[in-house]
């Protein structure tokens, strides 16, 4: 049995050494998400301060604490949260070179006319933006437009409209829920008390 093994070793040579493995840290390393640079321009102002924020990756609008409003086609989504803030999310535009960023225009309806609010310029790495505070009982209209380097023309903007529930109404709903729960507890206690009185005090005494 040893002779065939020796002949095979002489013909084919020793087996090749195992290939080196990459370090565990390098294999597990993942590229970090880029920061989102943006600039807020107030109405009537030509300049704004440059800021940075991390994208809200994996955010999903829960039914109890959030209400989602989508633009026609679903490219832009406004997630209206219960605390009065609005998280905007948008999908990647079609592949193409020369994407410089995005322009976000904001306006809201007044009693007789529409008023503009702060506009935002966002970098090409941005995929969402947070409006920290929005007025209650006001209908907003937000339009997002990708910006490309010339000579490519700008595509049409994606617009979404929504209304923020006023904070006073949210407080009233919470207060009514709490009061309703207290009333239910009191009614149950009263029913138990009436049943006890009927059973023990109002019933005739047993004959001796």
Short mmCIF file of C-alpha atoms in Angstrom, two decimals:
data_model
loop_
_atom_site.label_atom_id
_atom_site.label_comp_id
_atom_site.label_asym_id
_atom_site.label_seq_id
_atom_site.Cartn_x
_atom_site.Cartn_y
_atom_site.Cartn_z
CA UNK A 1 0.00 0.00 0.00
CA UNK A 2 2.91 2.39 0.60
CA UNK A 3 4.30 1.94 -2.93
CA UNK A 4 1.34 3.57 -4.80
CA UNK A 5 1.37 6.50 -2.38
CA UNK A 6 5.12 7.07 -2.91
CA UNK A 7 4.68 6.91 -6.71
CA UNK A 8 1.84 9.44 -6.60
CA UNK A 9 3.96 11.77 -4.43
CA UNK A 10 6.87 11.60 -6.89
CA UNK A 11 4.61 12.24 -9.92
CA UNK A 12 2.42 15.04 -8.66
CA UNK A 13 4.56 16.58 -5.94
CA UNK A 14 3.43 17.79 -2.51
CA UNK A 15 0.01 19.49 -2.16
CA UNK A 16 0.01 23.31 -2.51
CA UNK A 17 -0.04 25.33 0.75
CA UNK A 18 -3.41 26.82 1.81
CA UNK A 19 -4.15 30.34 0.62
CA UNK A 20 -3.70 33.04 3.27
CA UNK A 21 -6.92 34.34 4.79
CA UNK A 22 -7.78 37.99 5.21
CA UNK A 23 -7.79 39.30 8.77
CA UNK A 24 -11.15 39.18 10.50
CA UNK A 25 -11.18 42.93 11.06
CA UNK A 26 -10.68 43.65 7.36
CA UNK A 27 -13.34 41.13 6.34
CA UNK A 28 -15.88 42.57 8.74
CA UNK A 29 -15.11 46.19 7.89
CA UNK A 30 -17.95 47.95 6.08
CA UNK A 31 -17.89 51.35 4.43
CA UNK A 32 -19.46 54.04 6.57
CA UNK A 33 -22.37 56.06 5.26
CA UNK A 34 -21.35 59.56 4.18
CA UNK A 35 -22.49 62.63 6.05
CA UNK A 36 -25.22 64.75 4.52
CA UNK A 37 -24.14 68.36 3.92
CA UNK A 38 -26.94 70.88 3.66
CA UNK A 39 -27.50 74.61 3.74
CA UNK A 40 -30.68 76.33 4.91
CA UNK A 41 -31.56 79.59 3.19
CA UNK A 42 -34.10 81.74 4.98
CA UNK A 43 -36.67 83.62 2.98
CA UNK A 44 -35.09 86.76 1.54
CA UNK A 45 -31.53 85.65 2.36
CA UNK A 46 -28.93 84.78 -0.29
CA UNK A 47 -26.58 82.91 2.05
CA UNK A 48 -26.85 80.18 4.63
CA UNK A 49 -24.73 78.25 7.10
CA UNK A 50 -23.32 74.89 6.00
CA UNK A 51 -24.32 72.03 8.32
CA UNK A 52 -23.90 68.26 8.41
CA UNK A 53 -26.16 65.48 9.61
CA UNK A 54 -26.18 61.69 9.58
CA UNK A 55 -28.86 60.01 7.46
CA UNK A 56 -31.67 58.21 9.29
CA UNK A 57 -31.01 54.78 7.79
CA UNK A 58 -33.62 52.09 8.21
CA UNK A 59 -36.34 54.46 9.47
CA UNK A 60 -39.86 53.09 9.10
CA UNK A 61 -43.01 55.05 9.82
CA UNK A 62 -44.89 53.31 12.66
CA UNK A 63 -48.67 53.60 12.49
CA UNK A 64 -49.17 54.84 16.06
CA UNK A 65 -46.48 57.52 16.11
CA UNK A 66 -46.17 58.53 12.47
CA UNK A 67 -48.19 59.19 9.32
CA UNK A 68 -46.60 58.90 5.87
CA UNK A 69 -47.58 61.11 2.92
CA UNK A 70 -46.24 60.21 -0.54
CA UNK A 71 -45.78 62.27 -3.67
CA UNK A 72 -47.32 61.08 -6.96
CA UNK A 73 -45.09 58.18 -7.94
CA UNK A 74 -43.78 57.67 -4.40
CA UNK A 75 -40.32 59.20 -4.95
CA UNK A 76 -40.70 61.62 -2.01
CA UNK A 77 -42.18 60.64 1.37
CA UNK A 78 -43.04 62.99 4.25
CA UNK A 79 -43.16 61.14 7.58
CA UNK A 80 -45.16 63.35 9.97
CA UNK A 81 -44.28 62.42 13.55
CA UNK A 82 -46.41 62.97 16.64
CA UNK A 83 -43.92 65.45 18.12
CA UNK A 84 -44.52 67.87 15.23
CA UNK A 85 -41.35 67.09 13.28
CA UNK A 86 -41.32 65.83 9.68
CA UNK A 87 -38.72 63.43 8.24
CA UNK A 88 -38.44 63.62 4.47
CA UNK A 89 -37.11 60.62 2.56
CA UNK A 90 -36.52 60.27 -1.16
CA UNK A 91 -35.36 57.57 -3.55
CA UNK A 92 -32.23 57.72 -5.65
CA UNK A 93 -32.73 59.39 -9.03
CA UNK A 94 -32.04 57.47 -12.19
CA UNK A 95 -28.36 56.61 -12.71
CA UNK A 96 -26.45 59.35 -14.37
CA UNK A 97 -23.28 61.38 -14.01
CA UNK A 98 -23.18 64.95 -12.88
CA UNK A 99 -25.53 64.83 -9.87
CA UNK A 100 -24.66 67.87 -7.77
CA UNK A 101 -27.32 67.66 -5.09
CA UNK A 102 -30.92 68.49 -4.35
CA UNK A 103 -33.00 71.63 -3.85
CA UNK A 104 -35.87 71.50 -1.35
CA UNK A 105 -38.50 74.22 -1.60
CA UNK A 106 -41.13 74.73 1.09
CA UNK A 107 -44.39 76.65 1.24
CA UNK A 108 -47.58 76.58 3.34
CA UNK A 109 -51.14 77.78 2.90
CA UNK A 110 -52.40 80.79 4.76
CA UNK A 111 -55.93 82.13 4.96
CA UNK A 112 -55.89 83.80 1.55
CA UNK A 113 -52.51 83.08 0.00
CA UNK A 114 -49.53 80.72 0.04
CA UNK A 115 -46.43 81.73 2.00
CA UNK A 116 -42.89 80.51 1.25
CA UNK A 117 -40.74 79.05 4.04
CA UNK A 118 -37.05 78.22 4.31
CA UNK A 119 -35.46 76.49 1.32
CA UNK A 120 -32.70 73.90 1.71
CA UNK A 121 -29.78 72.94 -0.53
CA UNK A 122 -28.59 69.37 0.04
CA UNK A 123 -25.55 67.47 -1.18
CA UNK A 124 -25.61 64.50 -3.53
CA UNK A 125 -25.08 62.07 -0.60
CA UNK A 126 -28.28 63.15 1.17
CA UNK A 127 -31.28 60.82 1.17
CA UNK A 128 -33.39 62.43 3.89
CA UNK A 129 -33.93 65.69 5.75
CA UNK A 130 -35.59 66.51 9.08
CA UNK A 131 -37.91 69.46 9.62
CA UNK A 132 -37.64 69.86 13.41
CA UNK A 133 -40.82 71.89 13.89
CA UNK A 134 -43.88 72.37 11.72
CA UNK A 135 -46.92 74.54 12.43
CA UNK A 136 -50.12 72.72 13.32
CA UNK A 137 -53.30 72.98 11.20
CA UNK A 138 -51.23 74.25 8.26
CA UNK A 139 -51.06 72.54 4.89
CA UNK A 140 -47.45 72.24 3.70
CA UNK A 141 -46.15 71.67 0.20
CA UNK A 142 -42.56 70.45 -0.19
CA UNK A 143 -40.88 69.97 -3.55
CA UNK A 144 -37.55 68.19 -4.09
CA UNK A 145 -35.63 68.69 -7.33
CA UNK A 146 -32.33 66.97 -8.27
CA UNK A 147 -29.61 69.23 -9.61
CA UNK A 148 -27.20 68.16 -12.35
CA UNK A 149 -24.19 69.76 -13.93
CA UNK A 150 -24.84 71.48 -17.27
CA UNK A 151 -25.71 70.82 -20.03
CA UNK A 152 -28.06 68.23 -18.55
CA UNK A 153 -31.42 69.89 -17.81
CA UNK A 154 -33.01 69.67 -14.40
CA UNK A 155 -35.69 66.95 -14.12
CA UNK A 156 -39.17 67.79 -12.81
CA UNK A 157 -39.52 68.17 -9.06
CA UNK A 158 -41.31 65.71 -6.80
CA UNK A 159 -43.85 67.39 -4.52
CA UNK A 160 -45.75 66.17 -1.47
CA UNK A 161 -48.48 67.89 0.53
CA UNK A 162 -49.49 67.18 4.12
CA UNK A 163 -51.06 68.73 7.19
CA UNK A 164 -49.57 68.54 10.68
CA UNK A 165 -51.93 67.78 13.54
CA UNK A 166 -51.89 70.69 16.01
CA UNK A 167 -50.16 70.13 19.33
CA UNK A 168 -53.25 71.27 21.24
CA UNK A 169 -55.33 68.60 19.54
CA UNK A 170 -52.75 65.95 20.39
CA UNK A 171 -52.87 67.04 24.04
CA UNK A 172 -56.67 66.92 24.02
CA UNK A 173 -56.66 63.40 22.60
CA UNK A 174 -54.16 62.25 25.22
CA UNK A 175 -56.15 63.91 28.01
CA UNK A 176 -59.42 62.41 26.79
CA UNK A 177 -57.84 58.98 26.63
CA UNK A 178 -56.59 59.31 30.21
CA UNK A 179 -59.94 60.63 31.46
CA UNK A 180 -61.79 57.86 29.62
CA UNK A 181 -59.62 55.23 31.26
CA UNK A 182 -60.25 56.74 34.70
CA UNK A 183 -63.99 56.84 34.07
CA UNK A 184 -63.99 53.17 33.06
CA UNK A 185 -62.17 52.23 36.26
CA UNK A 186 -64.62 54.26 38.34
CA UNK A 187 -67.62 52.64 36.63
CA UNK A 188 -66.26 49.18 37.32
CA UNK A 189 -65.71 50.10 40.99
CA UNK A 190 -69.24 51.51 41.27
CA UNK A 191 -70.75 48.37 39.72
CA UNK A 192 -68.86 46.16 42.16
CA UNK A 193 -69.98 48.35 45.07
CA UNK A 194 -73.64 48.22 43.99
CA UNK A 195 -73.46 44.47 43.61
CA UNK A 196 -71.98 44.14 47.10
CA UNK A 197 -74.67 46.36 48.64
CA UNK A 198 -77.44 44.50 46.84
CA UNK A 199 -76.12 41.12 47.90
CA UNK A 200 -75.37 41.85 51.56
CA UNK A 201 -77.41 44.83 52.78
CA UNK A 202 -80.58 44.92 50.70
CA UNK A 203 -81.39 41.19 50.83
CA UNK A 204 -83.87 40.11 53.65
CA UNK A 205 -82.45 38.46 56.72
CA UNK A 206 -82.66 34.67 56.90
CA UNK A 207 -85.45 33.30 59.26
CA UNK A 208 -84.31 31.98 62.61
#
